[in-house]
mmCIF file with all atom_site columns, C-alpha atoms in Angstrom:
data_model
loop_
_atom_site.group_PDB
_atom_site.id
_atom_site.type_symbol
_atom_site.label_atom_id
_atom_site.label_alt_id
_atom_site.label_comp_id
_atom_site.label_asym_id
_atom_site.label_entity_id
_atom_site.label_seq_id
_atom_site.pdbx_PDB_ins_code
_atom_site.Cartn_x
_atom_site.Cartn_y
_atom_site.Cartn_z
_atom_site.occupancy
_atom_site.B_iso_or_equiv
_atom_site.pdbx_formal_charge
_atom_site.auth_seq_id
_atom_site.auth_comp_id
_atom_site.auth_asym_id
_atom_site.auth_atom_id
_atom_site.pdbx_PDB_model_num
ATOM 1   C CA . MET N 1 1   ? -6.331  -6.741  29.232 1.00 0.00 ? 1   MET N CA 1
ATOM 2   C CA . GLU N 1 2   ? -9.368  -6.375  26.800 1.00 0.00 ? 2   GLU N CA 1
ATOM 3   C CA . VAL N 1 3   ? -7.963  -4.418  23.641 1.00 0.00 ? 3   VAL N CA 1
ATOM 4   C CA . LEU N 1 4   ? -11.053 -2.191  21.979 1.00 0.00 ? 4   LEU N CA 1
ATOM 5   C CA . SER N 1 5   ? -8.838  -0.792  19.432 1.00 0.00 ? 5   SER N CA 1
ATOM 6   C CA . SER N 1 6   ? -5.418  0.223   18.619 1.00 0.00 ? 6   SER N CA 1
ATOM 7   C CA . ARG N 1 7   ? -3.263  2.651   16.473 1.00 0.00 ? 7   ARG N CA 1
ATOM 8   C CA . VAL N 1 8   ? -0.017  3.731   15.448 1.00 0.00 ? 8   VAL N CA 1
ATOM 9   C CA . LEU N 1 9   ? 0.568   6.954   16.242 1.00 0.00 ? 9   LEU N CA 1
ATOM 10  C CA . LEU N 1 10  ? 3.557   9.214   14.883 1.00 0.00 ? 10  LEU N CA 1
ATOM 11  C CA . ARG N 1 11  ? 4.506   13.549  15.332 1.00 0.00 ? 11  ARG N CA 1
ATOM 12  C CA . PRO N 1 12  ? 5.550   14.230  11.752 1.00 0.00 ? 12  PRO N CA 1
ATOM 13  C CA . LYS N 1 13  ? 8.159   16.600  11.798 1.00 0.00 ? 13  LYS N CA 1
ATOM 14  C CA . ASP N 1 14  ? 5.996   18.364  8.784  1.00 0.00 ? 14  ASP N CA 1
ATOM 15  C CA . LEU N 1 15  ? 2.121   17.429  9.618  1.00 0.00 ? 15  LEU N CA 1
ATOM 16  C CA . GLY N 1 16  ? 0.639   18.716  6.153  1.00 0.00 ? 16  GLY N CA 1
ATOM 17  C CA . ARG N 1 17  ? 3.851   16.873  4.492  1.00 0.00 ? 17  ARG N CA 1
ATOM 18  C CA . SER N 1 18  ? 3.155   13.771  5.876  1.00 0.00 ? 18  SER N CA 1
ATOM 19  C CA . ARG N 1 19  ? -0.703  14.027  5.428  1.00 0.00 ? 19  ARG N CA 1
ATOM 20  C CA . ARG N 1 20  ? 0.054   14.451  2.143  1.00 0.00 ? 20  ARG N CA 1
ATOM 21  C CA . PHE N 1 21  ? 2.330   11.057  1.727  1.00 0.00 ? 21  PHE N CA 1
ATOM 22  C CA . TYR N 1 22  ? -0.016  8.734   3.610  1.00 0.00 ? 22  TYR N CA 1
ATOM 23  C CA . ALA N 1 23  ? -3.024  9.969   1.775  1.00 0.00 ? 23  ALA N CA 1
ATOM 24  C CA . GLU N 1 24  ? -1.931  10.838  -1.442 1.00 0.00 ? 24  GLU N CA 1
ATOM 25  C CA . THR N 1 25  ? 1.192   9.195   -2.463 1.00 0.00 ? 25  THR N CA 1
ATOM 26  C CA . LEU N 1 26  ? 0.258   5.805   -0.147 1.00 0.00 ? 26  LEU N CA 1
ATOM 27  C CA . GLY N 1 27  ? -3.296  5.960   -0.949 1.00 0.00 ? 27  GLY N CA 1
ATOM 28  C CA . LEU N 1 28  ? -4.162  5.543   2.828  1.00 0.00 ? 28  LEU N CA 1
ATOM 29  C CA . ALA N 1 29  ? -7.978  6.296   3.446  1.00 0.00 ? 29  ALA N CA 1
ATOM 30  C CA . VAL N 1 30  ? -8.659  8.893   5.895  1.00 0.00 ? 30  VAL N CA 1
ATOM 31  C CA . TYR N 1 31  ? -10.960 7.580   8.897  1.00 0.00 ? 31  TYR N CA 1
ATOM 32  C CA . ARG N 1 32  ? -11.243 10.379  10.800 1.00 0.00 ? 32  ARG N CA 1
ATOM 33  C CA . GLU N 1 33  ? -9.848  13.843  10.968 1.00 0.00 ? 33  GLU N CA 1
ATOM 34  C CA . PHE N 1 34  ? -9.816  15.973  14.611 1.00 0.00 ? 34  PHE N CA 1
ATOM 35  C CA . GLY N 1 35  ? -8.900  19.270  16.014 1.00 0.00 ? 35  GLY N CA 1
ATOM 36  C CA . PRO N 1 36  ? -7.762  22.257  14.601 1.00 0.00 ? 36  PRO N CA 1
ATOM 37  C CA . ALA N 1 37  ? -9.172  22.822  11.080 1.00 0.00 ? 37  ALA N CA 1
ATOM 38  C CA . ASP N 1 38  ? -5.671  24.428  10.199 1.00 0.00 ? 38  ASP N CA 1
ATOM 39  C CA . HIS N 1 39  ? -3.737  22.055  11.598 1.00 0.00 ? 39  HIS N CA 1
ATOM 40  C CA . PRO N 1 40  ? -6.223  18.701  11.971 1.00 0.00 ? 40  PRO N CA 1
ATOM 41  C CA . GLY N 1 41  ? -4.843  15.281  13.117 1.00 0.00 ? 41  GLY N CA 1
ATOM 42  C CA . THR N 1 42  ? -5.267  12.535  10.890 1.00 0.00 ? 42  THR N CA 1
ATOM 43  C CA . VAL N 1 43  ? -6.242  8.850   11.561 1.00 0.00 ? 43  VAL N CA 1
ATOM 44  C CA . PHE N 1 44  ? -5.597  6.376   8.329  1.00 0.00 ? 44  PHE N CA 1
ATOM 45  C CA . PHE N 1 45  ? -7.073  3.179   7.709  1.00 0.00 ? 45  PHE N CA 1
ATOM 46  C CA . LEU N 1 46  ? -4.189  0.823   8.149  1.00 0.00 ? 46  LEU N CA 1
ATOM 47  C CA . GLY N 1 47  ? -5.815  -2.745  7.345  1.00 0.00 ? 47  GLY N CA 1
ATOM 48  C CA . GLN N 1 48  ? -6.817  -4.128  10.163 1.00 0.00 ? 48  GLN N CA 1
ATOM 49  C CA . GLY N 1 49  ? -5.511  -1.256  12.160 1.00 0.00 ? 49  GLY N CA 1
ATOM 50  C CA . PHE N 1 50  ? -5.034  2.793   11.867 1.00 0.00 ? 50  PHE N CA 1
ATOM 51  C CA . LEU N 1 51  ? -2.308  5.189   11.728 1.00 0.00 ? 51  LEU N CA 1
ATOM 52  C CA . GLU N 1 52  ? -2.709  8.739   13.620 1.00 0.00 ? 52  GLU N CA 1
ATOM 53  C CA . LEU N 1 53  ? -0.398  11.287  12.205 1.00 0.00 ? 53  LEU N CA 1
ATOM 54  C CA . SER N 1 54  ? -0.733  14.337  15.049 1.00 0.00 ? 54  SER N CA 1
ATOM 55  C CA . GLY N 1 55  ? 0.880   17.116  17.131 1.00 0.00 ? 55  GLY N CA 1
ATOM 56  C CA . HIS N 1 56  ? 4.922   17.742  16.320 1.00 0.00 ? 56  HIS N CA 1
ATOM 57  C CA . SER N 1 57  ? 8.279   16.379  16.773 1.00 0.00 ? 57  SER N CA 1
ATOM 58  C CA . ASP N 1 58  ? 11.588  17.808  15.988 1.00 0.00 ? 58  ASP N CA 1
ATOM 59  C CA . ALA N 1 59  ? 12.984  14.303  16.482 1.00 0.00 ? 59  ALA N CA 1
ATOM 60  C CA . GLY N 1 60  ? 14.264  12.113  13.684 1.00 0.00 ? 60  GLY N CA 1
ATOM 61  C CA . ALA N 1 61  ? 13.094  8.125   12.678 1.00 0.00 ? 61  ALA N CA 1
ATOM 62  C CA . GLY N 1 62  ? 14.380  5.861   15.256 1.00 0.00 ? 62  GLY N CA 1
ATOM 63  C CA . PRO N 1 63  ? 15.938  2.641   13.719 1.00 0.00 ? 63  PRO N CA 1
ATOM 64  C CA . ALA N 1 64  ? 13.457  0.378   16.018 1.00 0.00 ? 64  ALA N CA 1
ATOM 65  C CA . VAL N 1 65  ? 10.357  1.372   14.730 1.00 0.00 ? 65  VAL N CA 1
ATOM 66  C CA . SER N 1 66  ? 8.991   0.341   11.113 1.00 0.00 ? 66  SER N CA 1
ATOM 67  C CA . LEU N 1 67  ? 5.296   0.251   9.919  1.00 0.00 ? 67  LEU N CA 1
ATOM 68  C CA . TRP N 1 68  ? 4.490   -3.628  8.332  1.00 0.00 ? 68  TRP N CA 1
ATOM 69  C CA . LEU N 1 69  ? 1.868   -3.130  5.260  1.00 0.00 ? 69  LEU N CA 1
ATOM 70  C CA . GLN N 1 70  ? 0.855   -6.038  3.531  1.00 0.00 ? 70  GLN N CA 1
ATOM 71  C CA . VAL N 1 71  ? -0.105  -5.436  -0.191 1.00 0.00 ? 71  VAL N CA 1
ATOM 72  C CA . ARG N 1 72  ? -1.026  -7.651  -3.217 1.00 0.00 ? 72  ARG N CA 1
ATOM 73  C CA . ASP N 1 73  ? 2.025   -6.514  -5.208 1.00 0.00 ? 73  ASP N CA 1
ATOM 74  C CA . VAL N 1 74  ? 5.235   -5.321  -3.648 1.00 0.00 ? 74  VAL N CA 1
ATOM 75  C CA . ALA N 1 75  ? 7.075   -4.429  -6.985 1.00 0.00 ? 75  ALA N CA 1
ATOM 76  C CA . SER N 1 76  ? 4.234   -2.985  -8.598 1.00 0.00 ? 76  SER N CA 1
ATOM 77  C CA . GLU N 1 77  ? 3.831   -0.980  -5.319 1.00 0.00 ? 77  GLU N CA 1
ATOM 78  C CA . GLU N 1 78  ? 7.753   -0.402  -5.435 1.00 0.00 ? 78  GLU N CA 1
ATOM 79  C CA . GLU N 1 79  ? 7.755   0.995   -8.808 1.00 0.00 ? 79  GLU N CA 1
ATOM 80  C CA . ARG N 1 80  ? 4.449   3.256   -8.851 1.00 0.00 ? 80  ARG N CA 1
ATOM 81  C CA . LEU N 1 81  ? 6.224   5.022   -4.711 1.00 0.00 ? 81  LEU N CA 1
ATOM 82  C CA . ARG N 1 82  ? 9.566   5.131   -6.898 1.00 0.00 ? 82  ARG N CA 1
ATOM 83  C CA . GLN N 1 83  ? 7.966   7.280   -9.901 1.00 0.00 ? 83  GLN N CA 1
ATOM 84  C CA . ALA N 1 84  ? 6.713   8.780   -7.354 1.00 0.00 ? 84  ALA N CA 1
ATOM 85  C CA . GLY N 1 85  ? 9.851   9.820   -5.726 1.00 0.00 ? 85  GLY N CA 1
ATOM 86  C CA . VAL N 1 86  ? 9.905   7.949   -2.799 1.00 0.00 ? 86  VAL N CA 1
ATOM 87  C CA . THR N 1 87  ? 12.765  6.856   -1.341 1.00 0.00 ? 87  THR N CA 1
ATOM 88  C CA . VAL N 1 88  ? 13.403  2.964   -1.705 1.00 0.00 ? 88  VAL N CA 1
ATOM 89  C CA . LEU N 1 89  ? 15.620  2.012   1.072  1.00 0.00 ? 89  LEU N CA 1
ATOM 90  C CA . ARG N 1 90  ? 15.720  -1.700  -0.536 1.00 0.00 ? 90  ARG N CA 1
ATOM 91  C CA . GLU N 1 91  ? 14.505  -3.255  -3.389 1.00 0.00 ? 91  GLU N CA 1
ATOM 92  C CA . ALA N 1 92  ? 11.624  -5.711  -3.037 1.00 0.00 ? 92  ALA N CA 1
ATOM 93  C CA . ARG N 1 93  ? 13.689  -9.419  -2.517 1.00 0.00 ? 93  ARG N CA 1
ATOM 94  C CA . LEU N 1 94  ? 12.110  -12.845 -1.200 1.00 0.00 ? 94  LEU N CA 1
ATOM 95  C CA . GLU N 1 95  ? 13.133  -13.311 2.382  1.00 0.00 ? 95  GLU N CA 1
ATOM 96  C CA . PRO N 1 96  ? 14.665  -16.641 3.830  1.00 0.00 ? 96  PRO N CA 1
ATOM 97  C CA . TRP N 1 97  ? 11.273  -16.697 6.145  1.00 0.00 ? 97  TRP N CA 1
ATOM 98  C CA . GLY N 1 98  ? 9.221   -16.606 2.455  1.00 0.00 ? 98  GLY N CA 1
ATOM 99  C CA . LEU N 1 99  ? 7.649   -13.363 2.395  1.00 0.00 ? 99  LEU N CA 1
ATOM 100 C CA . VAL N 1 100 ? 8.872   -10.816 -0.334 1.00 0.00 ? 100 VAL N CA 1
ATOM 101 C CA . GLU N 1 101 ? 9.735   -7.767  1.220  1.00 0.00 ? 101 GLU N CA 1
ATOM 102 C CA . SER N 1 102 ? 10.550  -3.793  -0.002 1.00 0.00 ? 102 SER N CA 1
ATOM 103 C CA . TRP N 1 103 ? 11.468  -0.954  2.129  1.00 0.00 ? 103 TRP N CA 1
ATOM 104 C CA . ILE N 1 104 ? 10.477  2.374   1.971  1.00 0.00 ? 104 ILE N CA 1
ATOM 105 C CA . ALA N 1 105 ? 11.024  5.836   3.943  1.00 0.00 ? 105 ALA N CA 1
ATOM 106 C CA . ASP N 1 106 ? 8.435   8.090   5.149  1.00 0.00 ? 106 ASP N CA 1
ATOM 107 C CA . PRO N 1 107 ? 9.367   12.238  4.671  1.00 0.00 ? 107 PRO N CA 1
ATOM 108 C CA . ASP N 1 108 ? 10.818  11.842  8.377  1.00 0.00 ? 108 ASP N CA 1
ATOM 109 C CA . GLY N 1 109 ? 12.377  8.933   7.538  1.00 0.00 ? 109 GLY N CA 1
ATOM 110 C CA . HIS N 1 110 ? 10.092  5.853   8.657  1.00 0.00 ? 110 HIS N CA 1
ATOM 111 C CA . ARG N 1 111 ? 10.853  2.523   7.795  1.00 0.00 ? 111 ARG N CA 1
ATOM 112 C CA . ILE N 1 112 ? 7.926   1.281   6.038  1.00 0.00 ? 112 ILE N CA 1
ATOM 113 C CA . VAL N 1 113 ? 8.002   -2.753  5.230  1.00 0.00 ? 113 VAL N CA 1
ATOM 114 C CA . LEU N 1 114 ? 5.769   -3.436  2.229  1.00 0.00 ? 114 LEU N CA 1
ATOM 115 C CA . VAL N 1 115 ? 4.903   -7.245  2.253  1.00 0.00 ? 115 VAL N CA 1
ATOM 116 C CA . GLN N 1 116 ? 3.923   -9.507  -0.353 1.00 0.00 ? 116 GLN N CA 1
ATOM 117 C CA . VAL N 1 117 ? 2.656   -13.195 0.687  1.00 0.00 ? 117 VAL N CA 1
ATOM 118 C CA . PRO N 1 118 ? 3.273   -15.562 -1.986 1.00 0.00 ? 118 PRO N CA 1
ATOM 119 C CA . SER N 1 119 ? 0.620   -17.707 -2.736 1.00 0.00 ? 119 SER N CA 1
ATOM 120 C CA . ASP N 1 120 ? 2.285   -20.809 -1.513 1.00 0.00 ? 120 ASP N CA 1
ATOM 121 C CA . HIS N 1 121 ? 3.313   -19.085 1.604  1.00 0.00 ? 121 HIS N CA 1
ATOM 122 C CA . PRO N 1 122 ? 1.671   -21.107 5.048  1.00 0.00 ? 122 PRO N CA 1
ATOM 123 C CA . LEU N 1 123 ? 0.139   -18.364 5.624  1.00 0.00 ? 123 LEU N CA 1
ATOM 124 C CA . ARG N 1 124 ? -2.474  -18.335 2.850  1.00 0.00 ? 124 ARG N CA 1
ATOM 125 C CA . ARG N 1 125 ? -2.300  -22.238 3.201  1.00 0.00 ? 125 ARG N CA 1
ATOM 126 C CA . ASP N 1 126 ? -5.671  -23.201 5.504  1.00 0.00 ? 126 ASP N CA 1
ATOM 127 C CA . PRO N 1 127 ? -4.270  -26.078 7.565  1.00 0.00 ? 127 PRO N CA 1
ATOM 128 C CA . ARG N 1 128 ? -7.411  -27.782 8.276  1.00 0.00 ? 128 ARG N CA 1
#
């Protein structure tokens, strides 16, 4: 299989509310919008991937899926989001595998893992 592009698809309970959360609260940039003007689907840039919000679902968030977002400073993002009223599921802490993680929730309860890679972590070292 040759994968040319990929994205994560979320079907929110309230598309407008979720669009505002991802665009305004998290501050993700829009890659494209599609569909009817009064109820468009939106694809956001998500680092090296994409996140699509479209359609509708009455089902709540499942515990088996999380979004993993690497940021420069987890503590400052957590504080900014807390001030914006975002639910913090778990405060930032250093994990045994060496990454700093904080967990937040989107409006439907999908877990978003905010990750900071410390400067001394092997992911930042040039192995050559």
